[in-house]
Coordinates of C-alpha atoms in Angstrom, one line a residue:
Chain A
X1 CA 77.7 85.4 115.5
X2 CA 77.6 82.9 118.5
X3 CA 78.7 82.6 121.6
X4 CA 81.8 81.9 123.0
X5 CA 84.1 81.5 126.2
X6 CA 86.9 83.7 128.0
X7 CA 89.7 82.0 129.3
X8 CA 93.7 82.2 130.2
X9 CA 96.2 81.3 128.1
X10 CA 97.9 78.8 129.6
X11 CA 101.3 77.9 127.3
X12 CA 102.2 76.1 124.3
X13 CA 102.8 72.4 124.1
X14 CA 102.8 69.5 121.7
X15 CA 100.5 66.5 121.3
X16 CA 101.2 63.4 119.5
X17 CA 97.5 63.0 117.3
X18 CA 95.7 59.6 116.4
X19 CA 98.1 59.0 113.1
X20 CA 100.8 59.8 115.4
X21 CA 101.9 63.5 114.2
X22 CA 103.3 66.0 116.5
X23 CA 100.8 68.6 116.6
X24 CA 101.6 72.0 118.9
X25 CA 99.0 72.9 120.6
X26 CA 98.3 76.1 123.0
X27 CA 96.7 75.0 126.3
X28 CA 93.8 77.2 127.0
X29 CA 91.8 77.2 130.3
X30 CA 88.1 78.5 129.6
X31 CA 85.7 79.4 131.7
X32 CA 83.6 78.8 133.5
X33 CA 81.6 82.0 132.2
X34 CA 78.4 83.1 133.7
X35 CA 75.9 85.1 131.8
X36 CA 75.8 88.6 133.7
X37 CA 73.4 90.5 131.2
X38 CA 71.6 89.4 128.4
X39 CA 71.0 92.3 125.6
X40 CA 67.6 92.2 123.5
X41 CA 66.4 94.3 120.8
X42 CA 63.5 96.1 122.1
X43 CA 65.6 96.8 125.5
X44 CA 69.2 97.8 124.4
X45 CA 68.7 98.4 120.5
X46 CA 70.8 94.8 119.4
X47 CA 71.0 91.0 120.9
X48 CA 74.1 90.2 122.8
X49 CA 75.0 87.9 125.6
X50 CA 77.1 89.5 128.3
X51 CA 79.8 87.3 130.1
X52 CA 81.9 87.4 132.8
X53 CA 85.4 85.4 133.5
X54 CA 87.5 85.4 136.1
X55 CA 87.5 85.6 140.5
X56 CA 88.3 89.0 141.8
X57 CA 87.9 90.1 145.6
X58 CA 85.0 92.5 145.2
X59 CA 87.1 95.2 146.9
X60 CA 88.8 95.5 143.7
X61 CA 85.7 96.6 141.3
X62 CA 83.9 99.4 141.6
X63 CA 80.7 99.7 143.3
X64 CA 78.3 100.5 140.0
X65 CA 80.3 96.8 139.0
X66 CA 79.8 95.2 142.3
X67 CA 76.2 95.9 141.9
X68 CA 75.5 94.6 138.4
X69 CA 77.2 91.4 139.3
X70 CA 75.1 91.0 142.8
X71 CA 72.0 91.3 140.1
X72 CA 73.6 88.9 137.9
X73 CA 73.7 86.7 141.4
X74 CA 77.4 86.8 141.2
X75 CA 80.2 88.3 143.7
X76 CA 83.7 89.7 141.7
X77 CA 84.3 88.3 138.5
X78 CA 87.4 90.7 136.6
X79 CA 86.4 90.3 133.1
X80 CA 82.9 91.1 131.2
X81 CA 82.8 90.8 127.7
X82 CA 79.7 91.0 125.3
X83 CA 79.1 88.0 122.1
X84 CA 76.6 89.4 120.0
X85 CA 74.2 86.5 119.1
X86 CA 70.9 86.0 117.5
X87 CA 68.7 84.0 119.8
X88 CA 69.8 86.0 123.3
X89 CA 66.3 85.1 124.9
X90 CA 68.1 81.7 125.0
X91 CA 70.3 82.2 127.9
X92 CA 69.3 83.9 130.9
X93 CA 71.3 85.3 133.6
X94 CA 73.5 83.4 135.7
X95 CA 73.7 80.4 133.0
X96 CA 77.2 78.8 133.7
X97 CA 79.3 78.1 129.9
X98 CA 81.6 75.6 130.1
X99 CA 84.5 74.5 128.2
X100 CA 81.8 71.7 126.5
X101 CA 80.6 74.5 124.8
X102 CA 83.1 73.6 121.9
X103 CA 84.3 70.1 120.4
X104 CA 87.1 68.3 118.5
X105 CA 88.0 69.4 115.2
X106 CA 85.2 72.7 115.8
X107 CA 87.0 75.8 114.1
X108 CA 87.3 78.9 115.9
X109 CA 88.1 82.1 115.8
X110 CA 90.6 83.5 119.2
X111 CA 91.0 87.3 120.1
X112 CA 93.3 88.3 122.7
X113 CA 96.1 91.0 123.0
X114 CA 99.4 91.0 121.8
X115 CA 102.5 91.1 123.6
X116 CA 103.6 94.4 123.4
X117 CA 107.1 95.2 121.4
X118 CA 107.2 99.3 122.3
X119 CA 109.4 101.2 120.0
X120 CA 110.1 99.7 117.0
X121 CA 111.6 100.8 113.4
X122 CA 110.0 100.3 110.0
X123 CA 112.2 96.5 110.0
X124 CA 110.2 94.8 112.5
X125 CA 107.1 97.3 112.7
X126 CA 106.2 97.0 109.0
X127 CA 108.1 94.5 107.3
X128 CA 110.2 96.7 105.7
X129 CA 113.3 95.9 103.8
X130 CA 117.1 97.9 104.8
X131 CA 119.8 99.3 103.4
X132 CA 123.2 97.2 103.4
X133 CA 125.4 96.9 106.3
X134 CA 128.8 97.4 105.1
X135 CA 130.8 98.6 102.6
X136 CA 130.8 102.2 103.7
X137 CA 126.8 102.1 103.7
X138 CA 125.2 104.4 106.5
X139 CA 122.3 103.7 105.2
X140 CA 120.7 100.6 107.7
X141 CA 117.9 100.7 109.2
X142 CA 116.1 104.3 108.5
X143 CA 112.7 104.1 107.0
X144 CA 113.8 105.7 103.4
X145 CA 111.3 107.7 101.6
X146 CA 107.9 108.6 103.1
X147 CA 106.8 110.5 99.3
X148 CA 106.9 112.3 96.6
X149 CA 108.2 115.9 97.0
X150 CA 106.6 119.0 95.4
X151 CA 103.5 117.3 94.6
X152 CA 101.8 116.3 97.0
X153 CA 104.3 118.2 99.1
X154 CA 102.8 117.0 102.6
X155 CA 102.8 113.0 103.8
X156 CA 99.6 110.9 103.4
X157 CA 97.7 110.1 106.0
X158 CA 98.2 106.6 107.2
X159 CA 102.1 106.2 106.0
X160 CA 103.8 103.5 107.5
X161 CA 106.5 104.7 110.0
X162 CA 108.0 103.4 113.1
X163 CA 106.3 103.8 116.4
X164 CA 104.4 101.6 119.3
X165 CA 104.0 98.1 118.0
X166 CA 102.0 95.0 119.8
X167 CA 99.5 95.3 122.9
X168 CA 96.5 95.5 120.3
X169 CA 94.0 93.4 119.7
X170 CA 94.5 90.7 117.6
X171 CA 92.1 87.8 116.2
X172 CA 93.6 84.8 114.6
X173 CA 90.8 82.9 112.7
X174 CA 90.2 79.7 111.6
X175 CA 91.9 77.3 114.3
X176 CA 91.0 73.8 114.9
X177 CA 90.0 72.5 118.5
X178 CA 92.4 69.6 118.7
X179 CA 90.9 68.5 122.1
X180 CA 88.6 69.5 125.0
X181 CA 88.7 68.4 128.6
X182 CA 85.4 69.4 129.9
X183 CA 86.6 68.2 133.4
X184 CA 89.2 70.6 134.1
X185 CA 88.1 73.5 131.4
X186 CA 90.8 73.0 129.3
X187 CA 90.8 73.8 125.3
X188 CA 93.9 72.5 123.2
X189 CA 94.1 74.8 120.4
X190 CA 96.3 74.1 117.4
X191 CA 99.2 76.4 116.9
X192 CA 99.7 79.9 118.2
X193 CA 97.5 82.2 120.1
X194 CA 98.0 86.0 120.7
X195 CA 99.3 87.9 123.8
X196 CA 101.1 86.3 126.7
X197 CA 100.8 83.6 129.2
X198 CA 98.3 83.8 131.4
X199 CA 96.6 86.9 129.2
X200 CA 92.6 86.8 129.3
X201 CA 91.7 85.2 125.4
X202 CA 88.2 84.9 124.0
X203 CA 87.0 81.9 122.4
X204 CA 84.3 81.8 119.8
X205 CA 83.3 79.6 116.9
X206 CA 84.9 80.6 113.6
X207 CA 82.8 82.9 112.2
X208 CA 83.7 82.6 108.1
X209 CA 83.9 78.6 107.4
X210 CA 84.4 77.1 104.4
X211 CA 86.7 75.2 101.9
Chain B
X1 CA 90.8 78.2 138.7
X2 CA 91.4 81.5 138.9
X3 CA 95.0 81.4 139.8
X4 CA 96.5 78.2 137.7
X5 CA 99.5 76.8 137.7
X6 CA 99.8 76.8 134.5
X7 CA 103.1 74.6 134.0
X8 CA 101.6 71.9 135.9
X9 CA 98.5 71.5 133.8
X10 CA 100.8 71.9 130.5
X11 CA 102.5 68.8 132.0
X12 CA 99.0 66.9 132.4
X13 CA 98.4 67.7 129.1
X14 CA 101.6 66.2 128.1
X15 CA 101.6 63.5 130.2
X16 CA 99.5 61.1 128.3
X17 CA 102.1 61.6 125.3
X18 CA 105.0 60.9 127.8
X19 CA 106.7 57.7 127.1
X20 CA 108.4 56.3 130.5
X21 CA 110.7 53.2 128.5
X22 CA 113.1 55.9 126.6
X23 CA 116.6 55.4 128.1
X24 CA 118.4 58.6 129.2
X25 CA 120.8 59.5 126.6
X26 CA 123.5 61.5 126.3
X27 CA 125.8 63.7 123.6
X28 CA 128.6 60.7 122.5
X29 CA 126.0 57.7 122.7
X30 CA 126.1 55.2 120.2
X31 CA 122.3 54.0 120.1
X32 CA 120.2 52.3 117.9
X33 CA 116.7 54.0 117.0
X34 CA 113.6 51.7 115.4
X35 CA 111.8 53.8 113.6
X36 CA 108.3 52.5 112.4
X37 CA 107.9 53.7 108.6
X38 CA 104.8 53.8 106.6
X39 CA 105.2 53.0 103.0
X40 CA 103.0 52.5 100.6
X41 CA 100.6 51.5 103.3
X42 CA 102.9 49.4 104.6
X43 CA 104.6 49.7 108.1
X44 CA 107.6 48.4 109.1
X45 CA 110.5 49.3 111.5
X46 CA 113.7 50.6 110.5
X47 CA 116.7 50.6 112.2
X48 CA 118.9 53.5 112.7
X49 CA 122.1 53.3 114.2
X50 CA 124.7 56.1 115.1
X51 CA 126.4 58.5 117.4
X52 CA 123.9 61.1 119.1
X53 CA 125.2 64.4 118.9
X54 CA 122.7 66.5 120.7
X55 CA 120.3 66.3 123.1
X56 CA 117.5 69.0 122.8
X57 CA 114.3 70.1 124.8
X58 CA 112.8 68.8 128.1
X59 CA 109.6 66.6 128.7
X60 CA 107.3 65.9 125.7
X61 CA 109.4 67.7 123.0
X62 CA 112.7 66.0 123.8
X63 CA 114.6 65.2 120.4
X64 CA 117.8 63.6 120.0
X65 CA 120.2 64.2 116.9
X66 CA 121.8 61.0 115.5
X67 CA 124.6 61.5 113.3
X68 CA 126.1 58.5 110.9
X69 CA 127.8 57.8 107.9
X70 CA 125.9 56.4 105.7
X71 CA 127.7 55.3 102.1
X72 CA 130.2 57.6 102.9
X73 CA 128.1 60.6 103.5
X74 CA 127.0 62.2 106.8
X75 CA 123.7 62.0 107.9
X76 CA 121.8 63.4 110.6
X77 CA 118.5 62.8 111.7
X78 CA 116.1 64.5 114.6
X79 CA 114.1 61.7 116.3
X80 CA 111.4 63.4 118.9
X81 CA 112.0 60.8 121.3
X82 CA 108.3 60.9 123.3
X83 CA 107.2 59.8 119.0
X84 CA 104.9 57.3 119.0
X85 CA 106.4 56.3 115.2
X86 CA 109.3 55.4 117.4
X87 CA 109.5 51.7 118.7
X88 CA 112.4 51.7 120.8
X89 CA 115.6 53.0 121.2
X90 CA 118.8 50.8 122.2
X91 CA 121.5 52.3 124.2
X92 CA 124.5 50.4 122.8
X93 CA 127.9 52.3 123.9
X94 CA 128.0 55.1 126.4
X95 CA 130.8 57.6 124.6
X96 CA 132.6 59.4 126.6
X97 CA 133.2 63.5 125.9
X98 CA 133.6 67.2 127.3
X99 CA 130.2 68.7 124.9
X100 CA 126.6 68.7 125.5
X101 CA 127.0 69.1 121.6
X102 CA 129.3 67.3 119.9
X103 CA 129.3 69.0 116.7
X104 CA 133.2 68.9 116.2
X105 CA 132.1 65.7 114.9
X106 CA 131.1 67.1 111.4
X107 CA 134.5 67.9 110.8
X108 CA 136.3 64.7 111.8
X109 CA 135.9 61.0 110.3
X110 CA 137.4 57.9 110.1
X111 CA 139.8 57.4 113.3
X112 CA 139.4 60.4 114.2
X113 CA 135.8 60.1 114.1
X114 CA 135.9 58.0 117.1
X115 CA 134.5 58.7 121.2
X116 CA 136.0 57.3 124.0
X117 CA 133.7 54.9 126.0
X118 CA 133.0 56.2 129.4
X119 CA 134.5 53.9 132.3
X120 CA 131.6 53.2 134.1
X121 CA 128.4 53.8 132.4
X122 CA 126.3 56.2 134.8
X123 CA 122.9 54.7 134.0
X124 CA 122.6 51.3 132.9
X125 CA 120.0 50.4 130.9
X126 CA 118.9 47.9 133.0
X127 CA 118.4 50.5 136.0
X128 CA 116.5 53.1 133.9
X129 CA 114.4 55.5 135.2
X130 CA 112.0 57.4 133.4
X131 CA 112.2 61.1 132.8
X132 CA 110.1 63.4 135.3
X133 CA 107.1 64.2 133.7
X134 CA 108.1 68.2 133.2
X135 CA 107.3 70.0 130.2

């Protein structure tokens, strides 16, 4: 595991790349992140960097946060987040991570949360196929069969049904850094990222790389 | 940075991409597009030549649809008009019609295939201004 960067998702656009190919690209603004805690393991059991992202008037944390930001040196920042890593005696708190921290063509890996859907039926929740339309079919959208009858007579565990869908966590893996302007903290990200505009994403390098 | 505005940096981004000599075109144009085409290693520019039947998008991911007939056969092509593959683009008649899609087109040829020039023409391609740089 490494390190890596929160940021906002900013909104999708497209680039035109050196041979000329329209690329779309999501527009990410990371950092900068400032090392609030750094986790060893004699002290906490594991090695982790903790991070924090993000301006907040300190009136809107509470006062066991305010106070492990004032030891990090730091007034409100909204979001901490933990990157386990193996050399945390590295860093030490109050170290600023920038967008530099990445570079063309890098993969990573980007976690955020989807948008949320609420309510939805087998169709869009699962994939699931329906019955026709027409013809005197009132069979449309209901889920169908959840099992066998007698035996086991009960439902597994774990069936798919419809329910809450979106506003989970979600990683996407393997995404190539098209660009990175280290001026304004901006990361251009190659195709989709997950959860709204403006949502809080985190950044890291891809960890499974290869072919 | 904490509060962005995150449409004005998506138009930064953009920007650079952003190609201020495009003419303004519109649904019923007759242009002529110069495509640059790699073959075989090769490149050269190809002209294309019809009746633009839709304009789609705003700022970098503009693309206008150009309908012809070519060997008696319809043929549409999307040209993303901020492409760097594409040289330039000739405004040659400025049509004149009621649609910001013309797709009634499809159904009509020959005579009846045909757009009335507009009167005056709005922008001339001499006066052209480029597009605000929105995304």
């Amino acid at each position: 595991m490494a390190l890596g960067l929160l940021g906002q998702k900013l909104g999708m656009t497209q680039i035109f790349d050196e041979k000329d190919r329209c690329v779309p690209v999501t527009v990410v603004a990371v950092g900068p992140c400032f090392v609030t805690q750094v986790k060893t393991v004699d002290r906490d059991g594991y090695s982790a960097i903790q991070v924090g992202f993000g301006e907040v008037k300190e009136r809107r944390l509470s006062k066991g946060e305010v106070g492990h930001l004032k030891a990090a040196g730091h007034g409100g920042l909204r979001h901490l987040r933990e990157f386990r890593v193996d050399n945390a005696g590295d860093y030490k708190v109050g170290d600023e991570i920038k967008a530099d921290l990445f570079a063309a063509d890098q993969m990573v890996d980007v976690v955020g949360k989807s948008i949320g859907k609420g309510f939805q039926g087998m169709q869009k929740r699962h994939n699931a196929g329906r019955g026709p339309m027409a013809h005197g079919s009132k069979f449309h959208r209901h889920p169908g069969s959840i099992g066998a009858g007698t035996t086991p007579s009960r439902v597994y565990k774990g069936a798919s049904m419809p329910g809450r869908m979106g506003n989970e966590r979600v990683t996407v893996r393997k995404l190539t850094v098209v660009r990175v302007d280290a001026e304004k903290g901006l990361l251009l990200i190659k195709g989709a990222l997950p959860g709204a505009e403006g949502g809080l994403l985190m950044v890291r390098p891809a960890v499974k790389v290869g072919r | 940075m904490s509060r962005l505005n995150a449409h004005q940096i998506l138009a930064e981004v953009a920007a650079g991409n952003l190609r201020t000599d495009r003419p303004a075109m519109n649904a019923g144009d007759t242009v002529k597009v110069f495509a640059r085409i790699v073959e075989g290693g090769k490149e050269r520019i190809q002209a294309y030549e019809g009746v633009v039947i839709k304009v789609q998008g705003v700022g970098i991911s503009k693309t206008v649809t150009v309908r012809r007939i070519f060997q008696g056969v319809g043929v549409e092509r999307v040209f993303p008009i901020h492409s760097p593959r594409i040289d330039r683009i000739e405004v040659l008649r400025r049509g004149d019609v009621r649609r910001a899609r013309i797709y009634y087109l499809r159904g009509l040829q020959g005579k009846a295939a045909r757009i009335k020039e507009k009167a005056r023409d709005p922008k001339p391609a001499a006066a052209k201004k480029p597009e605000p740089a929105t995304v």
